[in-house]
CSV table of N, CA, C and O in Angstrom, one decimal:
chain,number,residue,atom,x,y,z
A,5,MET,N,35.1,-20.2,29.2
A,5,MET,CA,34.2,-20.5,28.2
A,5,MET,C,34.9,-20.3,26.9
A,5,MET,O,35.6,-19.4,26.7
A,6,THR,N,34.6,-21.2,26.0
A,6,THR,CA,35.3,-21.2,24.7
A,6,THR,C,34.7,-20.1,23.8
A,6,THR,O,33.6,-19.6,24.1
A,7,PHE,N,35.4,-19.7,22.8
A,7,PHE,CA,34.9,-18.7,21.8
A,7,PHE,C,33.5,-19.1,21.2
A,7,PHE,O,32.6,-18.3,21.2
A,8,PHE,N,33.4,-20.4,20.8
A,8,PHE,CA,32.2,-20.9,20.2
A,8,PHE,C,31.0,-20.9,21.2
A,8,PHE,O,29.8,-20.6,20.8
A,9,MET,N,31.3,-21.3,22.5
A,9,MET,CA,30.2,-21.3,23.5
A,9,MET,C,29.7,-19.8,23.7
A,9,MET,O,28.5,-19.6,23.8
A,10,GLU,N,30.7,-18.9,23.8
A,10,GLU,CA,30.3,-17.5,23.9
A,10,GLU,C,29.5,-17.0,22.7
A,10,GLU,O,28.5,-16.3,22.9
A,11,LEU,N,29.9,-17.4,21.5
A,11,LEU,CA,29.2,-17.0,20.3
A,11,LEU,C,27.8,-17.5,20.3
A,11,LEU,O,26.8,-16.8,20.0
A,12,ARG,N,27.6,-18.8,20.7
A,12,ARG,CA,26.3,-19.4,20.8
A,12,ARG,C,25.4,-18.7,21.8
A,12,ARG,O,24.2,-18.4,21.6
A,13,ARG,N,26.0,-18.4,23.0
A,13,ARG,CA,25.2,-17.7,24.0
A,13,ARG,C,24.7,-16.3,23.5
A,13,ARG,O,23.6,-16.0,23.8
A,14,ARG,N,25.6,-15.6,22.8
A,14,ARG,CA,25.2,-14.3,22.3
A,14,ARG,C,24.1,-14.4,21.3
A,14,ARG,O,23.2,-13.6,21.3
A,15,GLU,N,24.2,-15.4,20.4
A,15,GLU,CA,23.1,-15.6,19.4
A,15,GLU,C,21.8,-15.9,20.1
A,15,GLU,O,20.8,-15.4,19.7
A,16,GLU,N,21.8,-16.8,21.1
A,16,GLU,CA,20.6,-17.2,21.8
A,16,GLU,C,20.0,-16.0,22.5
A,16,GLU,O,18.8,-15.8,22.5
A,17,THR,N,20.9,-15.2,23.1
A,17,THR,CA,20.4,-14.0,23.8
A,17,THR,C,19.8,-13.0,22.8
A,17,THR,O,18.7,-12.4,23.1
A,18,GLY,N,20.4,-12.8,21.7
A,18,GLY,CA,19.9,-11.9,20.6
A,18,GLY,C,18.5,-12.4,20.1
A,18,GLY,O,17.6,-11.6,19.9
A,19,ARG,N,18.4,-13.7,19.9
A,19,ARG,CA,17.1,-14.2,19.4
A,19,ARG,C,16.0,-14.0,20.5
A,19,ARG,O,14.9,-13.6,20.1
A,20,ALA,N,16.3,-14.2,21.7
A,20,ALA,CA,15.4,-14.0,22.8
A,20,ALA,C,14.9,-12.6,22.9
A,20,ALA,O,13.7,-12.3,23.1
A,21,GLU,N,15.9,-11.7,22.8
A,21,GLU,CA,15.6,-10.2,22.8
A,21,GLU,C,14.7,-9.9,21.6
A,21,GLU,O,13.8,-9.1,21.7
A,22,GLY,N,15.0,-10.4,20.4
A,22,GLY,CA,14.2,-10.2,19.2
A,22,GLY,C,12.8,-10.7,19.4
A,22,GLY,O,11.9,-10.0,19.0
A,23,ARG,N,12.6,-11.8,20.0
A,23,ARG,CA,11.3,-12.4,20.2
A,23,ARG,C,10.5,-11.5,21.1
A,23,ARG,O,9.3,-11.2,20.9
A,24,ALA,N,11.1,-11.1,22.2
A,24,ALA,CA,10.5,-10.2,23.2
A,24,ALA,C,10.1,-8.9,22.5
A,24,ALA,O,9.0,-8.4,22.8
A,25,GLU,N,10.9,-8.3,21.7
A,25,GLU,CA,10.6,-7.1,21.0
A,25,GLU,C,9.5,-7.3,20.1
A,25,GLU,O,8.6,-6.5,20.0
A,26,GLY,N,9.5,-8.4,19.4
A,26,GLY,CA,8.4,-8.7,18.4
A,26,GLY,C,7.1,-8.9,19.1
A,26,GLY,O,6.0,-8.4,18.6
A,27,ARG,N,7.1,-9.5,20.3
A,27,ARG,CA,5.9,-9.7,21.1
A,27,ARG,C,5.3,-8.4,21.5
A,27,ARG,O,4.1,-8.1,21.5
A,28,ALA,N,6.2,-7.5,22.0
A,28,ALA,CA,5.8,-6.2,22.5
A,28,ALA,C,5.1,-5.4,21.3
A,28,ALA,O,4.1,-4.7,21.5
A,29,GLU,N,5.8,-5.4,20.1
A,29,GLU,CA,5.2,-4.7,19.0
A,29,GLU,C,3.9,-5.3,18.6
A,29,GLU,O,2.9,-4.5,18.3
A,30,GLY,N,3.7,-6.6,18.6
A,30,GLY,CA,2.5,-7.2,18.2
A,30,GLY,C,1.4,-6.8,19.2
A,30,GLY,O,0.2,-6.6,18.8
A,31,LEU,N,1.7,-6.8,20.5
A,31,LEU,CA,0.7,-6.5,21.5
A,31,LEU,C,0.3,-5.0,21.3
A,31,LEU,O,-0.9,-4.7,21.4
A,32,ALA,N,1.2,-4.1,21.1
A,32,ALA,CA,0.9,-2.7,20.9
A,32,ALA,C,0.0,-2.5,19.7
A,32,ALA,O,-1.0,-1.8,19.7
A,33,GLU,N,0.3,-3.3,18.6
A,33,GLU,CA,-0.5,-3.2,17.4
A,33,GLU,C,-1.9,-3.7,17.7
A,33,GLU,O,-2.9,-3.1,17.2
A,34,ARG,N,-2.1,-4.8,18.4
A,34,ARG,CA,-3.4,-5.4,18.6
A,34,ARG,C,-4.2,-4.4,19.5
A,34,ARG,O,-5.4,-4.2,19.3
A,35,GLU,N,-3.5,-3.8,20.5
A,35,GLU,CA,-4.2,-2.9,21.4
A,35,GLU,C,-4.7,-1.7,20.6
A,35,GLU,O,-5.8,-1.2,20.8
A,36,ALA,N,-3.9,-1.2,19.7
A,36,ALA,CA,-4.3,0.0,18.9
A,36,ALA,C,-5.5,-0.3,18.0
A,36,ALA,O,-6.4,0.4,17.9
A,37,LYS,N,-5.4,-1.5,17.3
A,37,LYS,CA,-6.5,-1.9,16.5
A,37,LYS,C,-7.8,-2.1,17.3
A,37,LYS,O,-8.9,-1.8,16.9
A,38,GLY,N,-7.7,-2.7,18.5
A,38,GLY,CA,-8.8,-2.9,19.4
A,38,GLY,C,-9.4,-1.6,19.8
A,38,GLY,O,-10.7,-1.5,19.9
A,39,THR,N,-8.6,-0.6,20.1
A,39,THR,CA,-9.1,0.7,20.5
A,39,THR,C,-9.9,1.4,19.4
A,39,THR,O,-11.0,1.9,19.6
A,40,ILE,N,-9.3,1.3,18.2
A,40,ILE,CA,-10.0,1.9,17.0
A,40,ILE,C,-11.3,1.2,16.7
A,40,ILE,O,-12.3,1.8,16.5
A,41,LYS,N,-11.3,-0.2,16.8
A,41,LYS,CA,-12.5,-1.0,16.5
A,41,LYS,C,-13.5,-0.7,17.6
A,41,LYS,O,-14.7,-0.5,17.3
A,42,GLY,N,-13.1,-0.5,18.9
A,42,GLY,CA,-14.1,-0.2,19.9
A,42,GLY,C,-14.7,1.1,19.8
A,42,GLY,O,-15.9,1.3,20.0
A,43,LYS,N,-13.9,2.1,19.4
A,43,LYS,CA,-14.4,3.5,19.2
A,43,LYS,C,-15.4,3.5,18.0
A,43,LYS,O,-16.5,4.1,18.1
A,44,ALA,N,-15.1,2.7,17.0
A,44,ALA,CA,-16.0,2.7,15.8
A,44,ALA,C,-17.3,2.0,16.2
A,44,ALA,O,-18.4,2.4,15.8
A,45,GLU,N,-17.2,0.9,17.0
A,45,GLU,CA,-18.4,0.2,17.4
A,45,GLU,C,-19.3,1.1,18.3
A,45,GLU,O,-20.5,1.1,18.1
A,46,ALA,N,-18.7,1.9,19.1
A,46,ALA,CA,-19.5,2.8,20.0
A,46,ALA,C,-20.1,3.9,19.1
A,46,ALA,O,-21.3,4.2,19.3
A,47,LEU,N,-19.4,4.4,18.2
A,47,LEU,CA,-20.0,5.4,17.3
A,47,LEU,C,-21.1,4.8,16.4
A,47,LEU,O,-22.2,5.4,16.2
A,48,MET,N,-20.9,3.6,16.0
A,48,MET,CA,-22.0,2.9,15.2
A,48,MET,C,-23.2,2.7,16.0
A,48,MET,O,-24.3,2.8,15.5
A,49,GLY,N,-23.0,2.4,17.3
A,49,GLY,CA,-24.2,2.3,18.2
A,49,GLY,C,-25.0,3.6,18.3
A,49,GLY,O,-26.2,3.6,18.3
A,50,LEU,N,-24.3,4.7,18.3
A,50,LEU,CA,-25.0,6.0,18.3
A,50,LEU,C,-25.7,6.3,16.9
A,50,LEU,O,-26.8,6.8,16.9
A,51,VAL,N,-25.1,5.7,15.9
A,51,VAL,CA,-25.8,5.8,14.6
A,51,VAL,C,-27.1,5.0,14.6
A,51,VAL,O,-28.1,5.5,14.2
A,52,HIS,N,-27.0,3.8,15.1
A,52,HIS,CA,-28.2,2.9,15.2
A,52,HIS,C,-29.3,3.5,16.1
A,52,HIS,O,-30.4,3.3,15.8
A,53,ASP,N,-28.9,4.2,17.1
A,53,ASP,CA,-29.8,4.9,18.0
A,53,ASP,C,-30.4,6.2,17.4
A,53,ASP,O,-31.3,6.8,18.0
A,54,GLY,N,-29.9,6.6,16.3
A,54,GLY,CA,-30.4,7.8,15.6
A,54,GLY,C,-29.8,9.1,16.2
A,54,GLY,O,-30.3,10.2,15.9
A,55,LEU,N,-28.8,9.0,17.0
A,55,LEU,CA,-28.2,10.2,17.7
A,55,LEU,C,-27.1,10.8,16.8
A,55,LEU,O,-26.8,12.0,17.0
A,56,LEU,N,-26.5,10.0,15.9
A,56,LEU,CA,-25.5,10.5,14.9
A,56,LEU,C,-25.8,10.0,13.5
A,56,LEU,O,-26.4,8.9,13.4
A,57,THR,N,-25.4,10.8,12.6
A,57,THR,CA,-25.5,10.3,11.2
A,57,THR,C,-24.2,9.5,10.9
A,57,THR,O,-23.2,9.6,11.6
A,58,MET,N,-24.2,8.7,9.9
A,58,MET,CA,-23.1,7.9,9.5
A,58,MET,C,-21.9,8.8,9.2
A,58,MET,O,-20.8,8.6,9.5
A,59,LYS,N,-22.2,9.9,8.5
A,59,LYS,CA,-21.2,10.9,8.1
A,59,LYS,C,-20.6,11.5,9.3
A,59,LYS,O,-19.3,11.7,9.4
A,60,GLU,N,-21.3,11.9,10.3
A,60,GLU,CA,-20.8,12.5,11.5
A,60,GLU,C,-20.0,11.5,12.3
A,60,GLU,O,-18.9,11.8,12.9
A,61,ALA,N,-20.4,10.3,12.4
A,61,ALA,CA,-19.7,9.2,13.1
A,61,ALA,C,-18.3,9.0,12.4
A,61,ALA,O,-17.3,8.9,13.1
A,62,ALA,N,-18.3,8.9,11.1
A,62,ALA,CA,-17.1,8.8,10.4
A,62,ALA,C,-16.1,9.9,10.6
A,62,ALA,O,-14.9,9.7,10.8
A,63,LYS,N,-16.7,11.1,10.7
A,63,LYS,CA,-15.9,12.3,10.9
A,63,LYS,C,-15.2,12.3,12.3
A,63,LYS,O,-14.0,12.5,12.5
A,64,ARG,N,-16.0,11.8,13.3
A,64,ARG,CA,-15.5,11.7,14.7
A,64,ARG,C,-14.4,10.6,14.8
A,64,ARG,O,-13.5,10.7,15.6
A,65,ALA,N,-14.5,9.6,14.0
A,65,ALA,CA,-13.6,8.5,14.0
A,65,ALA,C,-12.3,8.9,13.2
A,65,ALA,O,-11.3,8.2,13.2
A,66,GLY,N,-12.4,10.0,12.4
A,66,GLY,CA,-11.3,10.5,11.6
A,66,GLY,C,-11.1,9.7,10.4
A,66,GLY,O,-9.9,9.5,10.0
A,67,MET,N,-12.2,9.2,9.8
A,67,MET,CA,-12.1,8.4,8.6
A,67,MET,C,-13.1,8.9,7.6
A,67,MET,O,-14.0,9.7,7.9
A,68,THR,N,-13.0,8.3,6.4
A,68,THR,CA,-14.0,8.6,5.4
A,68,THR,C,-15.2,7.7,5.8
A,68,THR,O,-15.1,6.7,6.5
A,69,GLU,N,-16.3,8.1,5.2
A,69,GLU,CA,-17.6,7.4,5.5
A,69,GLU,C,-17.4,5.9,5.0
A,69,GLU,O,-17.8,5.0,5.7
A,70,GLU,N,-16.8,5.7,3.9
A,70,GLU,CA,-16.7,4.4,3.3
A,70,GLU,C,-15.7,3.6,4.2
A,70,GLU,O,-16.1,2.4,4.5
A,71,ALA,N,-14.6,4.1,4.6
A,71,ALA,CA,-13.7,3.4,5.5
A,71,ALA,C,-14.3,3.0,6.8
A,71,ALA,O,-14.2,1.9,7.4
A,72,PHE,N,-15.1,3.9,7.4
A,72,PHE,CA,-15.8,3.7,8.6
A,72,PHE,C,-16.8,2.6,8.5
A,72,PHE,O,-16.9,1.7,9.3
A,73,ARG,N,-17.6,2.6,7.4
A,73,ARG,CA,-18.6,1.6,7.2
A,73,ARG,C,-17.9,0.2,7.0
A,73,ARG,O,-18.4,-0.8,7.6
A,74,LYS,N,-16.8,0.1,6.3
A,74,LYS,CA,-16.0,-1.1,6.2
A,74,LYS,C,-15.5,-1.7,7.5
A,74,LYS,O,-15.6,-2.8,7.8
A,75,LEU,N,-15.0,-0.8,8.3
A,75,LEU,CA,-14.5,-1.2,9.6
A,75,LEU,C,-15.5,-1.7,10.5
A,75,LEU,O,-15.3,-2.8,11.2
A,76,VAL,N,-16.7,-1.1,10.5
A,76,VAL,CA,-17.8,-1.6,11.4
A,76,VAL,C,-18.4,-2.9,10.9
A,76,VAL,O,-18.9,-3.7,11.7
A,77,THR,N,-18.5,-3.1,9.6
A,77,THR,CA,-19.2,-4.3,9.1
A,77,THR,C,-18.3,-5.5,9.0
A,77,THR,O,-18.7,-6.5,8.6
A,78,ARG,N,-17.0,-5.4,9.4
A,78,ARG,CA,-16.2,-6.6,9.4
A,78,ARG,C,-16.6,-7.7,10.4
A,78,ARG,O,-17.1,-7.5,11.4
């Protein structure tokens, strides 16, 4: 194999590894956002049922009341 062929193979391998790493990071980020959104929606359901106050739900979500309200109303 010539030097240039080897160089090109290494570049292609590096790009493929970079794409795979990027996909994994993107997936992890989407899963984390989905988990947070799901937890917030469940807490909001408890607020609608009158079992929790908005303040208590935000506290359980680990957010300010304003941030919690924005997350749920998106």
